[in-house]
Short mmCIF file of C-alpha atoms in Angstrom, two decimals:
data_model
loop_
_atom_site.label_atom_id
_atom_site.label_comp_id
_atom_site.label_asym_id
_atom_site.label_seq_id
_atom_site.Cartn_x
_atom_site.Cartn_y
_atom_site.Cartn_z
CA UNK X 970 88.08 45.78 47.46
CA UNK X 971 84.86 44.23 46.27
CA UNK X 972 84.97 40.55 45.48
CA UNK X 973 83.89 40.24 41.82
CA UNK X 974 82.99 36.58 42.19
CA UNK X 975 80.11 37.13 44.60
CA UNK X 976 76.70 38.70 44.23
CA UNK X 977 75.86 41.83 46.19
CA UNK X 978 72.15 41.27 46.06
CA UNK X 979 71.60 37.94 44.43
CA UNK X 980 68.25 36.23 44.30
CA UNK X 981 67.37 33.79 47.07
CA UNK X 982 64.28 32.08 48.54
CA UNK X 983 63.52 35.03 50.84
CA UNK X 984 63.06 37.53 48.02
CA UNK X 985 59.48 36.39 47.43
CA UNK X 986 58.69 36.78 51.14
CA UNK X 987 59.99 40.33 51.19
CA UNK X 988 57.98 41.28 48.10
CA UNK X 989 54.83 39.68 49.51
CA UNK X 990 54.93 42.05 52.49
CA UNK X 991 54.71 45.12 50.23
CA UNK X 992 51.27 46.51 49.30
CA UNK X 993 49.93 44.66 46.27
CA UNK X 994 49.95 47.73 44.04
CA UNK X 995 53.58 48.45 44.90
CA UNK X 996 55.07 44.97 44.42
CA UNK X 997 55.95 45.31 40.75
CA UNK X 998 57.79 48.56 41.41
CA UNK X 999 59.55 47.16 44.47
CA UNK X 1000 60.66 44.13 42.47
CA UNK X 1001 61.90 46.38 39.67
CA UNK X 1002 63.93 48.45 42.12
CA UNK X 1003 65.60 45.33 43.50
CA UNK X 1004 66.23 44.08 39.97
CA UNK X 1005 67.84 47.42 39.15
CA UNK X 1006 70.10 47.06 42.19
CA UNK X 1007 71.01 43.52 41.11
CA UNK X 1008 71.84 44.81 37.64
CA UNK X 1009 74.07 47.58 38.97
CA UNK X 1010 75.82 45.07 41.23
CA UNK X 1011 76.51 42.93 38.18
CA UNK X 1012 78.26 45.87 36.55
CA UNK X 1013 80.74 46.01 39.42
CA UNK X 1014 81.11 42.24 39.48
CA UNK X 1015 82.37 42.27 35.90
CA UNK X 1016 86.05 41.58 35.43
CA UNK X 1017 86.61 44.45 33.02
CA UNK X 1018 88.46 47.69 33.64
CA UNK X 1019 86.99 50.18 36.14
CA UNK X 1020 86.61 52.66 33.27
CA UNK X 1021 84.34 50.21 31.46
CA UNK X 1022 82.25 49.76 34.60
CA UNK X 1023 81.98 53.53 34.93
CA UNK X 1024 80.81 53.82 31.33
CA UNK X 1025 78.11 51.24 31.97
CA UNK X 1026 76.96 52.99 35.13
CA UNK X 1027 76.85 56.27 33.23
CA UNK X 1028 74.64 54.64 30.59
CA UNK X 1029 72.25 53.45 33.28
CA UNK X 1030 72.20 56.86 34.93
CA UNK X 1031 71.37 58.58 31.66
CA UNK X 1032 68.75 55.97 30.71
CA UNK X 1033 66.92 56.23 34.05
CA UNK X 1034 67.09 60.01 34.08
CA UNK X 1035 65.21 60.09 30.75
CA UNK X 1036 62.38 57.77 31.77
CA UNK X 1037 60.18 60.58 33.08
CA UNK X 1038 60.13 62.31 29.69
CA UNK X 1039 60.62 59.55 27.12
CA UNK X 1040 59.51 55.94 26.55
CA UNK X 1041 61.88 53.32 27.99
CA UNK X 1042 64.31 51.52 25.69
CA UNK X 1043 63.94 47.80 25.03
CA UNK X 1044 65.50 46.83 28.36
CA UNK X 1045 63.36 44.76 30.77
CA UNK X 1046 64.41 46.47 34.02
CA UNK X 1047 63.88 49.95 32.59
CA UNK X 1048 60.53 48.97 31.12
CA UNK X 1049 59.40 47.50 34.44
CA UNK X 1050 60.48 50.62 36.33
CA UNK X 1051 58.74 52.93 33.92
CA UNK X 1052 55.49 50.96 33.98
CA UNK X 1053 55.38 50.58 37.75
CA UNK X 1054 56.40 54.12 38.63
CA UNK X 1055 54.13 55.87 36.15
CA UNK X 1056 51.21 53.92 37.56
CA UNK X 1057 52.09 55.05 41.10
CA UNK X 1058 53.03 58.62 40.23
CA UNK X 1059 56.63 58.28 41.40
CA UNK X 1060 59.33 60.06 39.33
CA UNK X 1061 61.62 57.41 37.86
CA UNK X 1062 64.52 59.83 37.57
CA UNK X 1063 64.86 59.92 41.36
CA UNK X 1064 66.14 56.34 41.20
CA UNK X 1065 69.25 57.45 39.33
CA UNK X 1066 70.66 58.35 42.74
CA UNK X 1067 71.20 54.64 43.39
CA UNK X 1068 73.78 54.59 40.62
CA UNK X 1069 75.78 57.31 42.34
CA UNK X 1070 76.05 55.03 45.35
CA UNK X 1071 77.60 52.27 43.25
CA UNK X 1072 79.90 54.82 41.60
CA UNK X 1073 81.23 55.68 45.05
CA UNK X 1074 82.79 52.22 45.23
CA UNK X 1075 84.57 52.82 41.94
CA UNK X 1076 85.76 56.34 42.63
CA UNK X 1077 87.10 56.08 46.18
CA UNK X 1078 90.73 54.88 46.61
CA UNK X 1079 89.88 53.86 50.19
CA UNK X 1080 86.50 52.97 51.64
CA UNK X 1081 86.71 54.95 54.87
CA UNK X 1082 83.69 55.68 57.06
CA UNK X 1083 82.86 58.89 55.18
CA UNK X 1084 82.88 57.08 51.85
CA UNK X 1085 80.90 54.15 53.24
CA UNK X 1086 78.26 56.51 54.60
CA UNK X 1087 77.96 58.28 51.24
CA UNK X 1088 77.61 54.93 49.47
CA UNK X 1089 74.95 53.77 51.93
CA UNK X 1090 72.96 56.99 51.61
CA UNK X 1091 72.94 56.97 47.82
CA UNK X 1092 72.38 53.27 47.27
CA UNK X 1093 70.31 52.20 50.26
CA UNK X 1094 68.43 55.26 51.45
CA UNK X 1095 67.45 56.20 47.88
CA UNK X 1096 66.15 52.71 47.13
CA UNK X 1097 64.15 52.58 50.37
CA UNK X 1098 62.76 56.09 49.84
CA UNK X 1099 61.62 55.26 46.30
CA UNK X 1100 60.07 51.99 47.45
CA UNK X 1101 58.25 53.77 50.28
CA UNK X 1102 56.73 56.24 47.82
CA UNK X 1103 55.68 53.38 45.57
CA UNK X 1104 53.91 51.93 48.62
CA UNK X 1105 52.10 55.22 49.13
CA UNK X 1106 53.69 55.67 52.55
CA UNK X 1107 55.33 58.70 54.08
CA UNK X 1108 59.10 58.33 54.35
CA UNK X 1109 60.49 58.21 57.89
CA UNK X 1110 63.96 58.60 59.37
CA UNK X 1111 63.83 54.89 60.19
CA UNK X 1112 63.20 54.09 56.52
CA UNK X 1113 66.40 55.81 55.44
CA UNK X 1114 68.32 54.20 58.30
CA UNK X 1115 67.04 50.79 57.23
CA UNK X 1116 68.18 51.44 53.67
CA UNK X 1117 71.63 52.55 54.76
CA UNK X 1118 71.98 49.57 57.08
CA UNK X 1119 70.85 47.17 54.36
CA UNK X 1120 73.40 48.52 51.88
CA UNK X 1121 76.24 48.47 54.41
CA UNK X 1122 75.45 44.96 55.65
CA UNK X 1123 75.40 43.72 52.07
CA UNK X 1124 78.75 45.34 51.32
CA UNK X 1125 80.28 43.94 54.51
CA UNK X 1126 79.68 40.42 53.26
CA UNK X 1127 81.19 41.06 49.84
CA UNK X 1128 84.37 42.96 50.47
CA UNK X 1129 87.74 41.24 50.57
CA UNK X 1130 89.34 43.75 52.93
CA UNK X 1131 88.97 42.79 56.65
CA UNK X 1132 89.15 46.39 57.87
CA UNK X 1133 86.54 47.57 55.37
CA UNK X 1134 84.37 44.60 56.29
CA UNK X 1135 84.51 45.48 59.97
CA UNK X 1136 83.81 49.17 59.35
CA UNK X 1137 80.85 48.46 57.09
CA UNK X 1138 79.39 45.96 59.55
CA UNK X 1139 79.77 48.33 62.49
CA UNK X 1140 78.06 51.17 60.61
CA UNK X 1141 75.34 48.78 59.46
CA UNK X 1142 74.55 47.66 63.01
CA UNK X 1143 74.18 51.26 64.19
CA UNK X 1144 71.85 52.13 61.30
CA UNK X 1145 69.74 48.99 61.73
CA UNK X 1146 69.43 49.57 65.48
CA UNK X 1147 67.96 52.98 64.63
CA UNK X 1148 65.71 51.46 61.98
CA UNK X 1149 64.16 49.04 64.47
CA UNK X 1150 63.82 51.43 67.39
CA UNK X 1151 60.07 51.48 66.63
CA UNK X 1152 57.75 49.08 64.77
CA UNK X 1153 57.54 49.49 61.02
CA UNK X 1154 54.10 50.57 59.72
CA UNK X 1155 52.19 48.00 57.68
CA UNK X 1156 52.76 49.58 54.23
CA UNK X 1157 56.52 49.57 54.83
CA UNK X 1158 56.94 46.07 56.17
CA UNK X 1159 58.33 44.80 52.88
CA UNK X 1160 61.17 47.26 53.35
CA UNK X 1161 61.35 46.36 57.03
CA UNK X 1162 61.77 42.72 56.07
CA UNK X 1163 64.61 43.66 53.74
CA UNK X 1164 66.32 45.54 56.56
CA UNK X 1165 65.65 42.68 58.96
CA UNK X 1166 67.30 40.22 56.59
CA UNK X 1167 70.36 42.44 56.57
CA UNK X 1168 70.37 42.47 60.36
CA UNK X 1169 70.23 38.67 60.44
CA UNK X 1170 72.97 38.44 57.82
CA UNK X 1171 75.31 40.36 60.13
CA UNK X 1172 75.14 37.51 62.65
CA UNK X 1173 76.60 35.02 60.13
CA UNK X 1174 80.42 34.83 59.91
CA UNK X 1175 81.60 36.37 56.66
CA UNK X 1176 83.27 33.15 55.53
CA UNK X 1177 80.05 31.15 55.86
CA UNK X 1178 77.07 31.29 53.46
CA UNK X 1179 73.92 33.00 54.66
CA UNK X 1180 71.24 30.31 55.22
CA UNK X 1181 68.58 32.04 53.14
CA UNK X 1182 65.24 30.32 53.58
CA UNK X 1183 66.20 28.58 56.82
CA UNK X 1184 63.13 27.94 59.02
CA UNK X 1185 64.33 30.20 61.84
CA UNK X 1186 64.89 33.10 59.44
CA UNK X 1187 61.52 32.62 57.76
CA UNK X 1188 59.80 32.51 61.15
CA UNK X 1189 61.51 35.75 62.15
CA UNK X 1190 60.36 37.40 58.93
CA UNK X 1191 56.81 36.22 59.57
CA UNK X 1192 56.92 37.76 63.04
CA UNK X 1193 58.01 41.02 61.48
CA UNK X 1194 55.02 40.93 59.15
CA UNK X 1195 52.68 40.64 62.15
CA UNK X 1196 54.46 42.96 64.56
CA UNK X 1197 56.56 45.34 62.49
CA UNK X 1198 59.52 44.55 64.73
#
């Protein structure tokens, strides 16, 4: 089960570094995508009934799906997505797929490897694909693998079930190994940094806090910016 007391994708000192690696014109959209993911995580962190969480996710799905044909409602994340994506020519409705990833965690009685892979594809690969298009870069197999690995590594640190934690971490390592088989191109290094953070997070015991902003982690992120590795 997911621990409702902890953040799936909470803000930390490294967020600004990751955003800084994205092309200037794509940063607002990248930030809005991450804010959307934070918002969806907060829906699952709520202590209400699963049905209430599902209703909220459905509202978000419907609201995002309408952004390509109607003005956004008075909601900051939706307004930021609409503004950033229209400027870059990226369909906002494509981002609704992220919500289906979060819904997977609500719908599945057991998070087996098949369910975990579906969650990772819909949450992580969709987010990374949308961010890549905002950056004006061609999507690659490594981009999707990085997104899946990022989502799985994040989940592995916020699940209360030891078996699910181990399965998610093992799948994450395999995806992130694929993601870093070759250097990331310059326009995608913001996404590469996000995947790299996930890879570093997997080295920290689950019962210990991740040292976000630690000098060694920041230095590793800086090396990624220069090398793509």
